[in-house]
GROMACS .gro file of C-alpha atoms in nm:
model
  176
    1MET     CA    1  -2.768   6.166  -2.242
    2ARG     CA    2  -3.089   6.021  -2.102
    3LEU     CA    3  -3.246   5.694  -2.212
    4SER     CA    4  -3.538   5.890  -2.357
    5GLU     CA    5  -3.294   6.087  -2.576
    6ILE     CA    6  -3.134   5.764  -2.696
    7ALA     CA    7  -3.482   5.631  -2.777
    8GLN     CA    8  -3.565   5.951  -2.968
    9HIS     CA    9  -3.252   5.923  -3.186
   10LEU     CA   10  -3.314   5.555  -3.258
   11ALA     CA   11  -3.683   5.606  -3.327
   12GLU     CA   12  -3.609   5.878  -3.582
   13LEU     CA   13  -3.348   5.660  -3.751
   14GLU     CA   14  -3.567   5.349  -3.762
   15ASN     CA   15  -3.892   5.535  -3.833
   16ARG     CA   16  -4.048   5.393  -3.516
   17ASP     CA   17  -4.254   5.537  -3.235
   18PRO     CA   18  -4.022   5.693  -2.971
   19GLU     CA   19  -4.231   5.553  -2.686
   20SER     CA   20  -4.214   5.193  -2.813
   21THR     CA   21  -3.839   5.234  -2.867
   22LEU     CA   22  -3.803   5.360  -2.509
   23ILE     CA   23  -3.997   5.056  -2.386
   24ARG     CA   24  -3.757   4.829  -2.575
   25LEU     CA   25  -3.459   5.009  -2.419
   26ARG     CA   26  -3.608   4.986  -2.070
   27ASN     CA   27  -3.640   4.610  -2.110
   28PRO     CA   28  -3.403   4.461  -1.849
   29LEU     CA   29  -3.246   4.243  -2.119
   30VAL     CA   30  -3.116   4.555  -2.292
   31LYS     CA   31  -3.086   4.808  -2.011
   32GLN     CA   32  -2.860   4.585  -1.798
   33LEU     CA   33  -2.607   4.573  -2.084
   34MET     CA   34  -2.579   4.951  -2.109
   35SER     CA   35  -2.364   5.144  -1.866
   36GLY     CA   36  -2.485   5.470  -1.724
   37THR     CA   37  -2.420   5.698  -1.431
   38PRO     CA   38  -2.699   5.724  -1.171
   39GLY     CA   39  -2.847   6.068  -1.115
   40ARG     CA   40  -2.780   6.274  -0.804
   41ARG     CA   41  -3.107   6.178  -0.639
   42VAL     CA   42  -3.284   5.846  -0.610
   43LYS     CA   43  -3.545   5.942  -0.870
   44SER     CA   44  -3.306   6.129  -1.100
   45PRO     CA   45  -3.263   5.972  -1.444
   46VAL     CA   46  -2.952   5.776  -1.530
   47GLY     CA   47  -2.705   5.958  -1.755
   48TYR     CA   48  -2.551   5.770  -2.048
   49ASP     CA   49  -2.236   5.846  -2.242
   50PRO     CA   50  -2.326   5.924  -2.606
   51LEU     CA   51  -2.133   5.610  -2.704
   52GLU     CA   52  -2.410   5.408  -2.539
   53LEU     CA   53  -2.642   5.529  -2.817
   54LEU     CA   54  -2.439   5.315  -3.057
   55ARG     CA   55  -2.442   5.020  -2.817
   56ALA     CA   56  -2.820   5.052  -2.792
   57ARG     CA   57  -2.848   5.048  -3.173
   58LEU     CA   58  -2.649   4.724  -3.192
   59LEU     CA   59  -2.831   4.565  -2.897
   60LEU     CA   60  -3.171   4.636  -3.049
   61ALA     CA   61  -3.051   4.485  -3.378
   62MET     CA   62  -2.942   4.174  -3.185
   63GLY     CA   63  -3.283   4.165  -3.020
   64ASP     CA   64  -3.445   4.159  -3.362
   65ILE     CA   65  -3.258   3.836  -3.449
   66PRO     CA   66  -3.367   3.732  -3.163
   67LEU     CA   67  -3.100   3.635  -2.912
   68THR     CA   68  -3.150   3.521  -2.555
   69THR     CA   69  -3.032   3.735  -2.264
   70THR     CA   70  -2.720   3.524  -2.220
   71GLU     CA   71  -2.640   3.541  -2.592
   72MET     CA   72  -2.687   3.918  -2.600
   73GLY     CA   73  -2.459   3.947  -2.297
   74ALA     CA   74  -2.189   3.741  -2.469
   75ALA     CA   75  -2.215   3.951  -2.785
   76ASN     CA   76  -2.208   4.269  -2.574
   77GLU     CA   77  -1.879   4.154  -2.420
   78THR     CA   78  -1.736   4.162  -2.772
   79LEU     CA   79  -1.821   4.533  -2.777
   80ASN     CA   80  -1.641   4.582  -2.443
   81GLN     CA   81  -1.317   4.400  -2.531
   82PRO     CA   82  -1.051   4.494  -2.787
   83PRO     CA   83  -1.095   4.272  -3.092
   84ALA     CA   84  -0.825   4.025  -3.196
   85LEU     CA   85  -0.707   4.155  -3.532
   86ARG     CA   86  -0.458   4.008  -3.776
   87LYS     CA   87  -0.347   4.351  -3.896
   88LEU     CA   88  -0.340   4.681  -3.711
   89PRO     CA   89  -0.574   4.935  -3.876
   90ASP     CA   90  -0.430   5.267  -3.996
   91TRP     CA   91  -0.652   5.457  -3.754
   92ALA     CA   92  -0.518   5.272  -3.444
   93GLU     CA   93  -0.366   5.551  -3.237
   94ASP     CA   94  -0.035   5.468  -3.069
   95ARG     CA   95  -0.078   5.114  -3.201
   96VAL     CA   96  -0.351   5.051  -2.941
   97ILE     CA   97  -0.674   4.878  -3.026
   98PRO     CA   98  -0.964   5.024  -2.822
   99SER     CA   99  -1.275   4.839  -2.708
  100GLY     CA  100  -1.481   4.673  -2.978
  101LEU     CA  101  -1.739   4.952  -2.973
  102LYS     CA  102  -1.477   5.228  -3.003
  103CYS     CA  103  -1.306   5.023  -3.271
  104LEU     CA  104  -1.631   5.022  -3.470
  105VAL     CA  105  -1.661   5.400  -3.426
  106ASN     CA  106  -1.302   5.462  -3.543
  107ALA     CA  107  -1.348   5.230  -3.840
  108ALA     CA  108  -1.676   5.393  -3.942
  109ARG     CA  109  -1.522   5.740  -3.918
  110ALA     CA  110  -1.235   5.617  -4.136
  111GLY     CA  111  -1.491   5.502  -4.396
  112GLU     CA  112  -1.431   5.132  -4.333
  113ASP     CA  113  -1.705   4.871  -4.318
  114TRP     CA  114  -1.689   4.638  -4.020
  115ASN     CA  115  -1.924   4.364  -3.904
  116LEU     CA  116  -2.027   4.207  -3.577
  117ILE     CA  117  -2.038   3.835  -3.647
  118LEU     CA  118  -2.235   3.598  -3.427
  119VAL     CA  119  -2.181   3.223  -3.445
  120ILE     CA  120  -2.452   3.019  -3.273
  121ARG     CA  121  -2.385   2.655  -3.191
  122ILE     CA  122  -2.557   2.372  -3.008
  123PHE     CA  123  -2.337   2.226  -2.734
  124GLU     CA  124  -2.467   1.957  -2.499
  125GLY     CA  125  -2.823   2.051  -2.584
  126GLU     CA  126  -2.780   2.426  -2.525
  127ARG     CA  127  -2.737   2.715  -2.766
  128ARG     CA  128  -2.398   2.883  -2.730
  129ILE     CA  129  -2.279   3.196  -2.901
  130SER     CA  130  -1.940   3.326  -2.993
  131SER     CA  131  -1.897   3.665  -3.152
  132PHE     CA  132  -1.626   3.879  -3.299
  133ILE     CA  133  -1.571   4.207  -3.478
  134ALA     CA  134  -1.393   4.209  -3.812
  135PRO     CA  135  -1.352   4.427  -4.118
  136ALA     CA  136  -1.597   4.337  -4.395
  137GLY     CA  137  -1.435   4.070  -4.608
  138GLU     CA  138  -1.209   3.943  -4.330
  139GLY     CA  139  -1.510   3.831  -4.131
  140GLU     CA  140  -1.585   3.542  -4.363
  141THR     CA  141  -1.224   3.423  -4.344
  142ALA     CA  142  -1.237   3.438  -3.965
  143SER     CA  143  -1.576   3.270  -3.968
  144ARG     CA  144  -1.437   2.984  -4.180
  145ALA     CA  145  -1.143   2.952  -3.942
  146SER     CA  146  -1.386   2.922  -3.652
  147ARG     CA  147  -1.529   2.607  -3.812
  148ALA     CA  148  -1.216   2.425  -3.698
  149VAL     CA  149  -1.352   2.434  -3.343
  150ASP     CA  150  -1.706   2.339  -3.445
  151LEU     CA  151  -1.657   1.974  -3.352
  152ARG     CA  152  -1.531   2.063  -3.005
  153ASP     CA  153  -1.791   2.336  -2.941
  154GLY     CA  154  -2.083   2.170  -3.118
  155PRO     CA  155  -2.226   2.211  -3.465
  156THR     CA  156  -2.294   2.558  -3.597
  157ILE     CA  157  -2.663   2.628  -3.646
  158ALA     CA  158  -2.636   2.991  -3.753
  159ARG     CA  159  -2.388   3.260  -3.852
  160VAL     CA  160  -2.532   3.608  -3.833
  161VAL     CA  161  -2.347   3.905  -3.976
  162LEU     CA  162  -2.460   4.240  -3.840
  163PRO     CA  163  -2.333   4.527  -4.059
  164ALA     CA  164  -2.214   4.723  -3.756
  165SER     CA  165  -2.069   5.014  -3.954
  166ASP     CA  166  -2.393   5.061  -4.146
  167LEU     CA  167  -2.594   5.051  -3.824
  168ILE     CA  168  -2.388   5.312  -3.640
  169LYS     CA  169  -2.278   5.551  -3.917
  170PRO     CA  170  -2.600   5.756  -3.916
  171LEU     CA  171  -2.552   5.820  -3.542
  172LEU     CA  172  -2.187   5.929  -3.541
  173GLY     CA  173  -2.281   6.297  -3.561
  174VAL     CA  174  -2.448   6.271  -3.218
  175LEU     CA  175  -2.112   6.178  -3.063
  176ASP     CA  176  -1.947   6.503  -3.169
   0.00000   0.00000   0.00000
């Protein structure tokens, strides 16, 4: 899948201009967080796995908050790592939890609502972000538990809950 195709899907979904969506995706802040395979020739377009369409959707939503490059990178790492879960979901194959992004896909396909939760703190004069993926409902419990480290990591200035399942569900058909 090319970046222009990703932009087309997102533009249709968000009722935006495809060209302006492509410009947002080409922004180095976003593009560096997506993984693609270079084309055969120097000027050939980069090919992206269809799963990157979902990553792009979440990254653009984070950009609308707005987050800094470093904060988006930290939140993107949450999509790359398996989430720490208290209970293994029914859809976990062979009792293995996949990356955060694949976890969101599996949960959405199973009809579950999951969130990407961002906790922004001020520590030694700088904004710091921590993020995690959790089923809707459990996220608030986990968010409250994270307050225990607030004193060590600085006071919380914002908790942002991105409804990840709602954001990616309309795009799941593209993956098939």
